[in-house]
PDB file of C-alpha atoms in Angstrom:
ATOM      1  CA  MET A   1     -93.372  -5.923 -38.816  1.00 90.00           C
ATOM      2  CA  ILE A   2     -91.183  -8.953 -38.294  1.00 94.00           C
ATOM      3  CA  ARG A   3     -92.556 -11.965 -36.440  1.00 97.00           C
ATOM      4  CA  ILE A   4     -90.008 -13.782 -34.266  1.00 97.00           C
ATOM      5  CA  ALA A   5     -90.448 -17.179 -32.618  1.00 98.00           C
ATOM      6  CA  ILE A   6     -88.442 -18.026 -29.527  1.00 98.00           C
ATOM      7  CA  ILE A   7     -88.353 -21.737 -28.757  1.00 97.00           C
ATOM      8  CA  GLY A   8     -87.312 -22.225 -25.138  1.00 97.00           C
ATOM      9  CA  MET A   9     -88.559 -19.726 -22.580  1.00 97.00           C
ATOM     10  CA  GLY A  10     -85.957 -20.257 -19.882  1.00 96.00           C
ATOM     11  CA  LEU A  11     -83.556 -17.554 -18.727  1.00 96.00           C
ATOM     12  CA  ILE A  12     -81.935 -16.997 -22.121  1.00 96.00           C
ATOM     13  CA  GLY A  13     -85.112 -17.129 -24.226  1.00 97.00           C
ATOM     14  CA  THR A  14     -87.005 -14.835 -21.866  1.00 97.00           C
ATOM     15  CA  SER A  15     -84.085 -12.407 -21.659  1.00 97.00           C
ATOM     16  CA  LEU A  16     -83.836 -12.253 -25.459  1.00 97.00           C
ATOM     17  CA  GLY A  17     -87.565 -11.651 -25.709  1.00 97.00           C
ATOM     18  CA  MET A  18     -87.397  -8.836 -23.172  1.00 96.00           C
ATOM     19  CA  ALA A  19     -84.481  -7.229 -25.005  1.00 94.00           C
ATOM     20  CA  LEU A  20     -86.249  -7.450 -28.355  1.00 94.00           C
ATOM     21  CA  ARG A  21     -89.466  -6.036 -26.899  1.00 88.00           C
ATOM     22  CA  THR A  22     -87.730  -3.045 -25.317  1.00 88.00           C
ATOM     23  CA  ALA A  23     -85.731  -2.103 -28.440  1.00 87.00           C
ATOM     24  CA  ASP A  24     -86.874   1.128 -30.071  1.00 85.00           C
ATOM     25  CA  ALA A  25     -88.760   0.163 -33.238  1.00 84.00           C
ATOM     26  CA  GLN A  26     -87.677   3.425 -34.898  1.00 86.00           C
ATOM     27  CA  THR A  27     -83.934   2.848 -34.492  1.00 87.00           C
ATOM     28  CA  SER A  28     -83.721  -0.959 -34.358  1.00 85.00           C
ATOM     29  CA  ALA A  29     -82.535  -2.744 -37.505  1.00 84.00           C
ATOM     30  CA  LEU A  30     -85.498  -5.114 -37.097  1.00 84.00           C
ATOM     31  CA  GLY A  31     -88.103  -2.383 -36.794  1.00 89.00           C
ATOM     32  CA  PRO A  32     -91.334  -3.304 -35.017  1.00 92.00           C
ATOM     33  CA  VAL A  33     -91.453  -6.918 -33.820  1.00 95.00           C
ATOM     34  CA  GLN A  34     -94.054  -9.418 -32.712  1.00 96.00           C
ATOM     35  CA  ILE A  35     -92.644 -12.183 -30.532  1.00 97.00           C
ATOM     36  CA  VAL A  36     -94.175 -15.636 -30.128  1.00 98.00           C
ATOM     37  CA  GLY A  37     -92.808 -17.934 -27.448  1.00 98.00           C
ATOM     38  CA  TYR A  38     -92.958 -21.683 -26.910  1.00 97.00           C
ATOM     39  CA  ASP A  39     -91.638 -23.978 -24.216  1.00 96.00           C
ATOM     40  CA  GLN A  40     -92.541 -27.577 -23.370  1.00 93.00           C
ATOM     41  CA  GLU A  41     -93.222 -26.347 -19.863  1.00 95.00           C
ATOM     42  CA  GLN A  42     -96.306 -24.181 -20.234  1.00 94.00           C
ATOM     43  CA  SER A  43     -95.525 -22.522 -16.913  1.00 96.00           C
ATOM     44  CA  ALA A  44     -92.287 -21.144 -18.428  1.00 96.00           C
ATOM     45  CA  THR A  45     -94.210 -19.696 -21.363  1.00 96.00           C
ATOM     46  CA  ARG A  46     -96.803 -18.174 -19.021  1.00 95.00           C
ATOM     47  CA  ALA A  47     -94.029 -16.653 -16.907  1.00 96.00           C
ATOM     48  CA  ALA A  48     -92.386 -15.141 -20.011  1.00 97.00           C
ATOM     49  CA  ARG A  49     -95.740 -13.706 -21.062  1.00 95.00           C
ATOM     50  CA  GLY A  50     -96.200 -12.261 -17.580  1.00 95.00           C
ATOM     51  CA  ARG A  51     -92.786 -10.594 -17.838  1.00 95.00           C
ATOM     52  CA  LEU A  52     -93.833  -9.110 -21.201  1.00 95.00           C
ATOM     53  CA  ALA A  53     -91.020 -10.989 -22.954  1.00 97.00           C
ATOM     54  CA  ILE A  54     -93.437 -12.305 -25.585  1.00 98.00           C
ATOM     55  CA  ASP A  55     -96.598 -11.043 -27.249  1.00 96.00           C
ATOM     56  CA  GLN A  56     -98.136 -14.456 -27.732  1.00 96.00           C
ATOM     57  CA  ALA A  57     -97.734 -17.913 -26.223  1.00 97.00           C
ATOM     58  CA  ALA A  58     -97.782 -20.852 -28.646  1.00 97.00           C
ATOM     59  CA  ARG A  59     -99.025 -24.309 -27.681  1.00 95.00           C
ATOM     60  CA  SER A  60     -96.690 -26.146 -30.057  1.00 94.00           C
ATOM     61  CA  PRO A  61     -93.523 -25.520 -32.059  1.00 93.00           C
ATOM     62  CA  ALA A  62     -95.587 -25.666 -35.265  1.00 92.00           C
ATOM     63  CA  GLU A  63     -97.900 -22.941 -33.969  1.00 96.00           C
ATOM     64  CA  ALA A  64     -94.915 -20.822 -32.913  1.00 96.00           C
ATOM     65  CA  LEU A  65     -93.357 -21.018 -36.378  1.00 95.00           C
ATOM     66  CA  GLN A  66     -96.458 -20.021 -38.345  1.00 95.00           C
ATOM     67  CA  GLY A  67     -95.717 -16.835 -40.241  1.00 95.00           C
ATOM     68  CA  THR A  68     -92.344 -16.193 -38.607  1.00 96.00           C
ATOM     69  CA  GLN A  69     -89.379 -14.670 -40.340  1.00 96.00           C
ATOM     70  CA  LEU A  70     -86.865 -15.476 -37.601  1.00 95.00           C
ATOM     71  CA  VAL A  71     -86.599 -18.447 -35.218  1.00 96.00           C
ATOM     72  CA  ILE A  72     -84.452 -18.326 -32.091  1.00 97.00           C
ATOM     73  CA  ILE A  73     -83.685 -21.647 -30.430  1.00 96.00           C
ATOM     74  CA  ALA A  74     -82.917 -21.146 -26.754  1.00 96.00           C
ATOM     75  CA  THR A  75     -83.059 -24.687 -25.436  1.00 94.00           C
ATOM     76  CA  PRO A  76     -80.502 -26.781 -23.566  1.00 92.00           C
ATOM     77  CA  ASP A  77     -77.798 -28.224 -25.828  1.00 91.00           C
ATOM     78  CA  GLN A  78     -79.078 -31.767 -25.352  1.00 93.00           C
ATOM     79  CA  ALA A  79     -82.507 -30.829 -26.750  1.00 91.00           C
ATOM     80  CA  VAL A  80     -81.374 -29.047 -29.931  1.00 93.00           C
ATOM     81  CA  ARG A  81     -80.980 -32.111 -32.187  1.00 93.00           C
ATOM     82  CA  ALA A  82     -84.442 -33.482 -31.360  1.00 92.00           C
ATOM     83  CA  LEU A  83     -85.975 -30.033 -31.718  1.00 91.00           C
ATOM     84  CA  LEU A  84     -84.375 -29.416 -35.122  1.00 92.00           C
ATOM     85  CA  THR A  85     -85.581 -32.831 -36.281  1.00 93.00           C
ATOM     86  CA  GLN A  86     -89.092 -31.870 -35.193  1.00 89.00           C
ATOM     87  CA  LEU A  87     -88.903 -28.425 -36.833  1.00 89.00           C
ATOM     88  CA  ALA A  88     -87.306 -29.508 -40.133  1.00 90.00           C
ATOM     89  CA  PRO A  89     -90.590 -30.366 -41.916  1.00 88.00           C
ATOM     90  CA  LEU A  90     -92.095 -27.046 -40.863  1.00 82.00           C
TER      91      LEU A  90
END
C-alpha cells in the first residue's frame, strides 16, 4: 500500500484525492492507496474527508508527511515557496 499526502484540500487537491480513491487498486499502477490530507483551513480538510477524498485528516504538514511515499502539493502558487521551505527539513 502506498501512502499519499495531499497538501492543499481546495478544488484541485480534493479532486485528485477523489480520483485516487476511486481508482481500481487491481489495475492502477499505484495499487491500493491511503490518502492523508492537510489544509491550513481545517474546514477544507473536513469537507474533503466528508467527500471521501481522503482517508485521514492531518493537523499539520509534518503529520501529513509521516510515512508517505508521495506528496502532492495543491496550494495556490503564492504559497508554494513558503510551504516547500517548511517541508524541506521533513
